[in-house]
Short mmCIF file of C-alpha atoms in Angstrom, two decimals:
data_model
loop_
_atom_site.label_atom_id
_atom_site.label_comp_id
_atom_site.label_asym_id
_atom_site.label_seq_id
_atom_site.Cartn_x
_atom_site.Cartn_y
_atom_site.Cartn_z
CA MET A 124 -74.39 28.10 76.59
CA ALA A 125 -73.59 29.74 79.88
CA HIS A 126 -71.60 32.07 80.63
CA LEU A 127 -70.76 33.56 84.15
CA LEU A 128 -68.36 36.69 84.07
CA VAL A 129 -67.32 38.46 87.57
CA GLY A 130 -64.13 41.38 88.13
CA ILE A 131 -63.42 43.39 90.80
CA TYR A 132 -61.56 47.87 89.24
CA LEU A 133 -59.84 49.51 91.80
CA LYS A 134 -59.97 53.33 90.21
CA ASN A 135 -56.33 54.86 91.68
CA PRO A 136 -55.91 51.41 94.01
CA SER A 137 -51.40 53.08 94.25
CA SER A 138 -54.25 55.47 96.95
CA LYS A 139 -54.81 52.86 98.79
CA PHE A 140 -51.76 50.32 98.58
CA GLY A 141 -49.18 53.00 99.11
CA TYR A 142 -48.54 53.08 95.15
CA ARG A 143 -49.81 55.83 94.19
CA LYS A 144 -46.78 56.59 92.24
CA TYR A 145 -47.42 53.33 89.54
CA ILE A 146 -50.18 52.10 89.81
CA SER A 147 -53.08 53.85 88.28
CA ASP A 148 -55.63 51.79 87.97
CA PHE A 149 -56.48 47.75 88.62
CA LYS A 150 -58.68 45.47 87.11
CA LEU A 151 -58.77 41.69 88.62
CA ARG A 152 -61.45 39.71 85.74
CA ALA A 153 -62.62 36.01 85.63
CA SER A 154 -64.76 34.21 83.27
CA TYR A 155 -66.34 30.57 83.13
CA GLY A 156 -68.61 29.29 80.24
CA LEU A 157 -69.57 26.16 77.94
CA VAL A 158 -69.93 26.80 74.86
CA GLY A 159 -70.52 24.92 71.97
CA ASN A 160 -68.47 24.97 68.27
CA SER A 161 -70.18 26.69 65.35
CA GLU A 162 -67.34 26.66 62.95
CA ILE A 163 -67.14 22.75 61.62
CA GLY A 164 -69.09 23.51 59.28
CA ASP A 165 -72.22 23.45 57.23
CA TYR A 166 -74.94 20.33 57.48
CA PRO A 167 -71.56 18.26 59.53
CA SER A 168 -73.68 15.96 60.13
CA ILE A 169 -75.55 14.63 56.67
CA GLY A 170 -75.31 13.29 53.71
CA ALA A 171 -74.73 15.62 51.09
CA PHE A 172 -74.67 16.25 47.67
CA SER A 173 -73.19 18.31 44.65
CA SER A 174 -73.29 19.47 41.55
CA ASN A 175 -70.78 18.88 38.56
CA THR A 176 -70.71 18.48 34.38
CA TYR A 177 -68.72 16.06 32.87
CA GLY A 178 -68.61 15.08 29.18
CA GLY A 179 -70.25 18.67 28.95
CA LEU A 180 -73.91 17.37 30.84
CA PRO A 181 -75.13 18.29 34.38
CA VAL A 182 -74.56 14.88 37.34
CA LEU A 183 -74.65 15.19 40.91
CA TYR A 184 -71.71 12.88 43.15
CA TYR A 185 -71.77 11.49 47.03
CA ALA A 186 -69.91 15.08 47.67
CA GLN A 187 -70.01 13.55 51.95
CA ALA A 188 -70.83 10.85 53.76
CA ALA A 189 -73.31 11.33 56.64
CA ASN A 190 -73.37 10.14 60.09
CA PRO A 191 -76.49 11.01 62.23
CA ASN A 192 -74.69 10.29 65.94
CA LEU A 193 -72.89 13.39 65.36
CA LYS A 194 -73.57 15.76 68.27
CA TRP A 195 -72.03 19.17 68.73
CA GLU A 196 -68.90 19.56 70.89
CA THR A 197 -68.74 21.42 73.93
CA SER A 198 -66.48 24.04 74.82
CA LYS A 199 -65.43 24.82 78.97
CA LYS A 200 -63.85 27.75 78.57
CA LEU A 201 -62.06 29.45 82.19
CA ASP A 202 -60.18 32.73 81.75
CA ILE A 203 -58.48 34.79 84.69
CA GLY A 204 -56.21 38.17 84.03
CA CYS A 205 -55.53 41.65 84.54
CA ASN A 206 -55.28 44.51 83.55
CA PHE A 207 -53.62 47.53 84.62
CA SER A 208 -52.38 51.01 84.09
CA ILE A 209 -48.34 52.87 85.02
CA LEU A 210 -46.99 55.21 85.18
CA LYS A 211 -50.50 57.69 84.82
CA GLY A 212 -51.26 55.51 82.07
CA ARG A 213 -48.79 56.19 79.81
CA VAL A 214 -47.77 52.20 80.02
CA ASN A 215 -50.94 49.89 79.88
CA VAL A 216 -50.53 45.98 80.32
CA GLU A 217 -53.27 43.19 79.88
CA PHE A 218 -52.60 39.13 80.95
CA ASP A 219 -54.26 36.98 80.31
CA TYR A 220 -54.12 33.49 80.88
CA TYR A 221 -57.18 30.98 79.36
CA LYS A 222 -58.18 27.34 79.92
CA ASN A 223 -60.24 25.19 77.42
CA VAL A 224 -61.07 21.01 77.24
CA ILE A 225 -63.52 20.46 74.52
CA ASP A 226 -65.63 17.09 74.86
CA GLY A 227 -66.98 15.09 72.00
CA LEU A 228 -64.33 16.26 69.96
CA ILE A 229 -65.37 16.69 65.88
CA LEU A 230 -62.65 15.70 63.56
CA LYS A 231 -62.46 13.59 60.35
CA SER A 232 -62.20 10.55 60.96
CA PRO A 233 -60.94 7.98 58.67
CA GLN A 234 -62.82 4.85 57.04
CA SER A 235 -61.98 2.23 55.38
CA LEU A 236 -61.11 2.70 50.86
CA SER A 237 -63.23 0.18 50.15
CA ALA A 238 -66.15 1.91 52.21
CA GLY A 239 -66.76 3.92 48.45
CA ILE A 240 -67.47 7.47 51.64
CA PRO A 241 -65.66 10.62 49.10
CA GLY A 242 -62.83 11.42 50.82
CA ASN A 243 -62.40 8.04 52.76
CA PHE A 244 -63.98 9.65 56.55
CA ILE A 245 -66.20 10.79 58.42
CA ASN A 246 -67.08 13.59 60.56
CA ALA A 247 -67.21 11.74 64.21
CA ASN A 248 -66.39 13.00 68.01
CA VAL A 249 -63.72 11.06 68.93
CA GLY A 250 -61.99 12.23 71.52
CA SER A 251 -61.22 14.98 74.04
CA MET A 252 -58.63 17.54 74.18
CA TYR A 253 -56.83 20.51 75.89
CA ASN A 254 -56.08 24.17 74.55
CA ARG A 255 -54.05 25.78 77.22
CA GLY A 256 -51.09 28.58 77.93
CA ILE A 257 -51.13 32.76 78.54
CA GLU A 258 -51.80 35.92 76.91
CA LEU A 259 -49.71 39.18 77.31
CA GLY A 260 -50.33 42.87 75.20
CA ILE A 261 -48.34 45.55 76.33
CA GLN A 262 -49.32 48.95 74.71
CA ALA A 263 -46.67 52.06 76.01
CA ASP A 264 -46.52 55.74 75.40
CA ILE A 265 -42.75 55.88 75.35
CA ILE A 266 -41.81 59.26 74.39
CA GLN A 267 -44.67 61.81 73.65
CA THR A 268 -43.66 65.95 72.67
CA LYS A 269 -44.42 67.66 71.10
CA THR A 270 -43.08 67.44 67.38
CA PHE A 271 -41.68 63.98 68.39
CA GLN A 272 -43.93 60.64 70.34
CA TYR A 273 -42.75 56.68 70.06
CA GLN A 274 -45.36 54.47 70.97
CA VAL A 275 -44.63 50.40 70.44
CA GLY A 276 -47.09 47.77 71.11
CA PHE A 277 -45.83 44.37 72.11
CA ASN A 278 -48.23 41.01 72.44
CA PHE A 279 -47.39 37.04 73.36
CA SER A 280 -49.03 34.12 73.85
CA THR A 281 -48.01 30.59 74.35
CA LEU A 282 -50.21 27.43 72.61
CA LYS A 283 -50.41 24.78 75.62
CA ASN A 284 -52.95 21.15 73.73
CA GLU A 285 -53.12 18.23 73.55
CA VAL A 286 -55.43 15.22 73.03
CA THR A 287 -56.51 13.87 76.14
CA ALA A 288 -59.03 10.10 74.85
CA LEU A 289 -59.80 9.66 71.34
CA VAL A 290 -61.83 6.59 70.36
CA SER A 291 -58.39 5.53 67.84
CA ASP A 292 -55.27 7.38 66.44
CA VAL A 293 -56.11 9.97 63.46
CA TYR A 294 -54.11 9.76 60.96
CA VAL A 295 -54.84 11.90 57.25
CA PRO A 296 -52.65 9.44 54.43
CA SER A 297 -51.23 11.89 51.91
CA ILE A 298 -49.05 11.82 48.97
CA PHE A 299 -46.11 12.20 51.13
CA GLY A 300 -46.93 8.41 53.08
CA VAL A 301 -49.00 9.92 56.94
CA GLN A 302 -47.90 12.89 57.24
CA ASN A 303 -49.11 14.26 60.34
CA MET A 304 -50.40 12.02 63.76
CA THR A 305 -53.61 12.60 66.61
CA ARG A 306 -52.67 10.33 69.66
CA VAL A 307 -53.77 11.00 72.83
CA GLY A 308 -51.23 13.03 74.26
CA TYR A 309 -49.40 14.63 72.07
CA SER A 310 -51.22 18.01 69.56
CA VAL A 311 -53.45 17.39 67.55
CA GLY A 312 -52.26 16.80 64.14
CA SER A 313 -48.37 16.52 65.09
CA ILE A 314 -45.81 15.63 62.64
CA PHE A 315 -45.06 11.95 61.79
CA ALA A 316 -42.68 10.87 59.54
CA VAL A 317 -39.69 7.71 59.76
CA PRO A 318 -37.26 8.75 60.98
CA THR A 319 -33.65 8.50 59.08
CA LYS A 320 -30.34 9.10 60.53
CA GLY A 321 -28.88 10.26 57.48
CA VAL A 322 -26.87 9.52 54.17
CA ASN A 323 -24.62 5.67 54.58
CA PRO A 324 -21.23 8.12 53.65
CA ASP A 325 -19.70 4.12 52.21
CA ASN A 326 -23.00 3.93 49.27
CA GLY A 327 -24.78 6.81 49.57
CA LEU A 328 -27.36 5.01 50.64
CA MET A 329 -30.00 6.22 53.02
CA VAL A 330 -30.64 5.39 55.96
CA PHE A 331 -34.04 4.60 57.85
CA ILE A 332 -34.15 3.86 61.76
CA ASN A 333 -37.45 1.54 62.21
CA SER A 334 -39.80 0.00 65.15
CA GLU A 335 -37.14 -2.42 66.47
CA GLY A 336 -33.98 0.84 66.58
CA ARG A 337 -32.59 -1.08 63.53
CA GLU A 338 -30.81 0.92 60.82
CA VAL A 339 -32.17 0.23 57.53
CA GLN A 340 -30.21 2.03 53.37
CA TYR A 341 -32.81 2.13 50.82
CA ASN A 342 -31.57 0.75 46.91
CA HIS A 343 -34.16 1.97 44.28
CA ILE A 344 -32.28 -0.31 41.58
CA GLY A 345 -31.00 -3.00 43.82
CA SER A 346 -32.57 -6.36 44.87
CA PRO A 347 -34.17 -6.41 48.08
CA ARG A 348 -33.52 -2.60 47.89
CA TRP A 349 -34.24 -3.07 51.48
CA THR A 350 -31.54 -4.25 53.44
CA TYR A 351 -29.64 -3.98 56.36
CA LEU A 352 -26.11 -2.03 56.80
CA ASP A 353 -24.56 -5.58 56.31
CA GLY A 354 -26.39 -5.90 53.34
CA SER A 355 -28.77 -9.04 54.36
CA ALA A 356 -32.22 -8.51 53.17
CA ALA A 357 -34.83 -6.62 55.70
CA PRO A 358 -38.71 -6.18 55.39
CA ALA A 359 -39.67 -3.24 53.42
CA ILE A 360 -41.08 0.84 55.93
CA ASP A 361 -43.51 0.95 56.78
CA ASN A 362 -44.56 5.02 57.26
CA TYR A 363 -47.49 3.82 59.82
CA LYS A 364 -45.45 1.23 62.35
CA ASP A 365 -41.82 3.10 61.81
CA GLY A 366 -43.00 6.03 61.98
CA VAL A 367 -42.43 8.50 65.14
CA ILE A 368 -43.78 11.79 65.97
CA GLN A 369 -41.86 14.32 65.63
CA GLY A 370 -44.07 17.39 67.22
CA PRO A 371 -46.54 19.97 67.43
CA SER A 372 -47.74 21.57 63.61
CA LEU A 373 -49.50 24.15 65.36
CA PRO A 374 -47.16 26.81 66.94
CA THR A 375 -47.05 26.86 70.73
CA TYR A 376 -45.97 30.87 70.71
CA PHE A 377 -46.80 33.23 68.21
CA GLY A 378 -46.85 37.55 69.00
CA GLY A 379 -46.07 40.32 67.26
CA LEU A 380 -43.90 44.27 68.10
CA ASN A 381 -45.62 47.31 66.52
CA GLN A 382 -43.18 50.44 67.22
CA GLU A 383 -44.96 54.04 65.24
CA PHE A 384 -42.51 56.92 65.05
CA ARG A 385 -43.97 60.62 64.66
CA TYR A 386 -41.91 63.85 63.85
CA LYS A 387 -44.53 66.25 63.65
CA ASN A 388 -46.58 65.18 59.69
CA PHE A 389 -44.22 62.41 59.42
CA GLY A 390 -44.85 58.88 59.84
CA LEU A 391 -43.00 55.75 60.75
CA GLN A 392 -44.92 52.08 61.53
CA VAL A 393 -42.78 48.53 62.22
CA ASN A 394 -44.41 45.70 62.38
CA LEU A 395 -42.87 42.51 63.58
CA THR A 396 -44.76 39.39 64.09
CA TYR A 397 -43.40 36.20 65.25
CA SER A 398 -44.06 32.33 65.71
CA GLY A 399 -42.58 29.05 66.96
CA GLY A 400 -42.45 25.31 68.73
CA ASN A 401 -43.51 23.69 65.87
CA TYR A 402 -42.61 21.66 62.63
CA LEU A 403 -43.58 21.82 59.14
CA TYR A 404 -42.82 19.73 56.99
CA ASN A 405 -40.64 20.59 53.79
CA GLY A 406 -42.51 19.04 50.83
CA THR A 407 -41.28 21.45 48.45
CA ARG A 408 -37.72 20.15 49.48
CA ALA A 409 -39.04 16.76 48.83
CA THR A 410 -40.72 16.98 45.38
CA ASN A 411 -36.83 19.37 44.72
CA SER A 412 -34.97 16.02 46.00
CA ASP A 413 -37.49 13.20 43.84
CA GLN A 414 -36.06 11.15 40.43
CA ARG A 415 -38.57 10.93 38.12
CA TYR A 416 -39.40 13.78 36.61
CA PHE A 417 -38.89 16.72 38.37
CA ASN A 418 -37.41 18.98 38.26
CA ASN A 419 -34.10 19.96 41.00
CA GLY A 420 -33.07 22.33 43.64
CA LYS A 421 -29.60 23.64 42.96
CA PHE A 422 -29.25 21.51 46.89
CA ILE A 423 -29.06 18.13 44.95
CA LEU A 424 -25.52 19.45 43.83
CA ASN A 425 -23.93 19.11 47.11
CA ARG A 426 -25.45 14.86 46.64
CA TRP A 427 -23.20 12.42 48.14
CA THR A 428 -20.24 10.43 44.39
CA THR A 429 -18.00 10.08 46.11
CA PRO A 430 -17.22 6.60 48.83
CA GLY A 431 -16.66 8.50 52.25
CA GLN A 432 -18.33 10.93 51.39
CA LYS A 433 -20.41 13.90 53.90
CA THR A 434 -24.12 14.64 52.62
CA ASP A 435 -27.00 15.01 53.84
CA ILE A 436 -28.30 14.92 49.76
CA GLN A 437 -28.26 11.34 48.77
CA LYS A 438 -26.52 9.67 45.11
CA LEU A 439 -29.49 10.13 42.63
CA GLN A 440 -30.73 7.23 41.67
CA TYR A 441 -34.57 7.62 38.82
CA GLY A 442 -37.01 6.82 39.64
CA ASP A 443 -35.98 7.09 43.34
CA ASN A 444 -39.25 8.72 45.20
CA VAL A 445 -38.58 7.53 48.38
CA SER A 446 -35.40 8.12 49.64
CA ALA A 447 -35.73 11.99 49.27
CA GLY A 448 -39.84 11.91 51.42
CA PHE A 449 -41.89 12.26 48.56
CA SER A 450 -43.24 8.36 48.89
CA PHE A 451 -42.92 8.81 53.06
CA ALA A 452 -42.50 11.77 55.30
CA ALA A 453 -38.93 11.13 57.04
CA THR A 454 -37.92 12.86 59.43
CA SER A 455 -34.60 13.93 56.82
CA LYS A 456 -37.17 17.21 55.30
CA VAL A 457 -38.96 18.07 59.03
CA GLU A 458 -37.57 21.49 60.21
CA LYS A 459 -38.57 23.81 62.75
CA GLY A 460 -41.35 26.66 62.06
CA ASP A 461 -40.39 29.22 63.69
CA TYR A 462 -39.33 32.61 62.90
CA LEU A 463 -39.89 35.91 62.29
CA LYS A 464 -41.28 39.29 60.28
CA LEU A 465 -41.02 41.94 58.96
CA LYS A 466 -44.74 41.97 57.99
CA THR A 467 -45.88 46.13 57.86
CA LEU A 468 -43.43 48.97 56.92
CA THR A 469 -45.60 52.51 56.33
CA LEU A 470 -43.77 55.74 55.90
CA SER A 471 -46.19 58.57 56.10
CA TYR A 472 -46.98 61.71 55.50
CA ASP A 473 -50.03 64.22 56.95
CA PHE A 474 -49.94 67.27 55.16
CA PRO A 475 -51.19 71.02 57.22
CA VAL A 476 -54.88 71.07 55.53
CA ASN A 477 -56.26 73.78 57.61
CA ARG A 478 -52.59 75.91 55.53
CA TYR A 479 -54.20 75.51 51.99
CA ARG A 480 -57.53 77.54 51.40
CA PHE A 481 -58.65 74.92 48.64
CA ALA A 482 -58.67 72.08 51.03
CA ASN A 483 -61.67 74.17 53.64
CA ARG A 484 -63.21 70.56 52.85
CA ILE A 485 -60.66 68.32 53.90
CA SER A 486 -60.74 67.09 57.91
CA ASN A 487 -57.78 64.31 56.91
CA LEU A 488 -54.94 64.07 53.79
CA ARG A 489 -52.50 61.22 54.25
CA ALA A 490 -49.36 60.04 51.46
CA TYR A 491 -48.36 56.97 52.43
CA VAL A 492 -46.12 54.12 51.31
CA GLN A 493 -46.77 51.06 52.52
CA GLY A 494 -44.36 47.80 52.02
CA THR A 495 -46.03 43.98 53.89
CA ASN A 496 -43.81 40.87 54.25
CA LEU A 497 -40.62 42.44 53.50
CA TYR A 498 -38.08 39.97 55.61
CA THR A 499 -38.27 36.54 56.79
CA LEU A 500 -35.69 35.78 59.39
CA THR A 501 -35.27 31.51 59.85
CA LYS A 502 -33.64 29.25 60.04
CA TYR A 503 -36.84 26.98 58.00
CA ARG A 504 -35.40 26.23 54.23
CA GLY A 505 -38.51 26.34 52.68
CA SER A 506 -39.49 29.28 50.59
CA ASP A 507 -41.78 30.68 53.82
CA PRO A 508 -42.50 29.10 57.04
CA GLU A 509 -46.09 31.29 57.73
CA VAL A 510 -48.01 28.91 54.63
CA SER A 511 -48.96 25.52 54.19
CA ILE A 512 -50.96 23.34 52.25
CA ASN A 513 -53.91 22.60 54.35
CA GLY A 514 -55.65 24.56 56.56
CA ASN A 515 -58.04 22.74 59.19
CA SER A 516 -56.40 21.34 62.49
CA ILE A 517 -55.26 17.47 61.82
CA HIS A 518 -53.71 18.13 58.90
CA SER A 519 -51.59 21.05 59.30
CA GLY A 520 -47.79 22.26 59.32
CA LYS A 521 -47.62 20.72 55.62
CA ASP A 522 -45.51 22.73 52.41
CA GLN A 523 -45.29 21.68 49.25
CA ASN A 524 -45.11 22.83 46.71
CA VAL A 525 -47.23 26.49 48.37
CA PRO A 526 -45.20 30.09 46.65
CA PRO A 527 -44.87 32.32 49.72
CA SER A 528 -46.80 34.62 51.34
CA ALA A 529 -46.60 38.23 48.76
CA GLN A 530 -44.33 40.82 49.19
CA ILE A 531 -46.27 43.73 48.32
CA LEU A 532 -44.86 46.77 47.56
CA THR A 533 -48.84 49.44 48.14
CA VAL A 534 -48.15 53.75 47.32
CA GLY A 535 -51.25 55.66 48.48
CA VAL A 536 -53.94 58.43 49.92
CA ASN A 537 -56.21 58.21 52.58
CA LEU A 538 -58.60 61.69 52.32
CA SER A 539 -61.15 62.29 55.07
CA PHE A 540 -63.56 64.69 54.97
#
């Protein structure tokens, strides 16, 4: 690992440049480093076995395929930024531009089912990518009086992720067919789905668009099942061949807004978080539209029932798990993941312990009530745009039967001696 850091710090630069009233100090910094990536799990290059029980007896099973050619990822990290204070230090600003170029990118490379490899993948160096963006942080003391204080903290970050080299496309098949695609020129783990054009108002069938740009409809109880709009037979939709990248599963911007109000011994803290620019696959909605043995959501009441009816819910056919986007990913279940969330709201009271004789050994006594995940403002129709069934970068952005972030009410007391 190699790392170079340089910086320039000016105390009261305004006195030198004529801006003494505004800028109290200023720091310009830059760093460049060459580092590896240790967040790749334990022993990713070797074959591994794990233990379990079967029929009440201890067993060993093949858990990870070896790849002796696996090498370290190499990250070239550049960061240029500045810190400065204005209004006599009441407002502090931090700004950074970063770029991280990664070579020897380690991803789970899918393998043939016939290879008999656990999970059908191996860890491999498959290409290169970069991350770049900006980070802005502002801390401000808006009001400072003897009895009332108001402070604000704001942060904003952007992320541009792009794969620049790849041995071959890395796609992740799942219960929804090809759910994520990693491809040169796009973000890693992009949402990948077959385009749909909605419901045919004449017959209530879901209309898909194949790779040739032709409209194909699906009739689960018909023969043939796949037809063009004129009723002639059409090739079945292929989730890989006909799928199209819809957008990044990784947020392109995110941040938060923290506000703290204090009046005498009372305190109120409001913490907002936000994120956006990414897409989610609403697998829960697909599950709740499945016409096999699954319960359906109440939105199914808006299904197609009459010729000429315009709706986004196809007519119901027993056994149909294609039209709903369950058999393979369809754009009818792809949604934007933008949200603004009231993450925490805290009301507190600091007891004036110096007024009580019995509390002479207590330096601080605070009682508080805190609510967590109280409200989410979003157009996403799932339970929570912040959750995902998978956490890794090549298979993210899938919400399938995942409970939302828990709403929590906490009542507590903090004591300091």
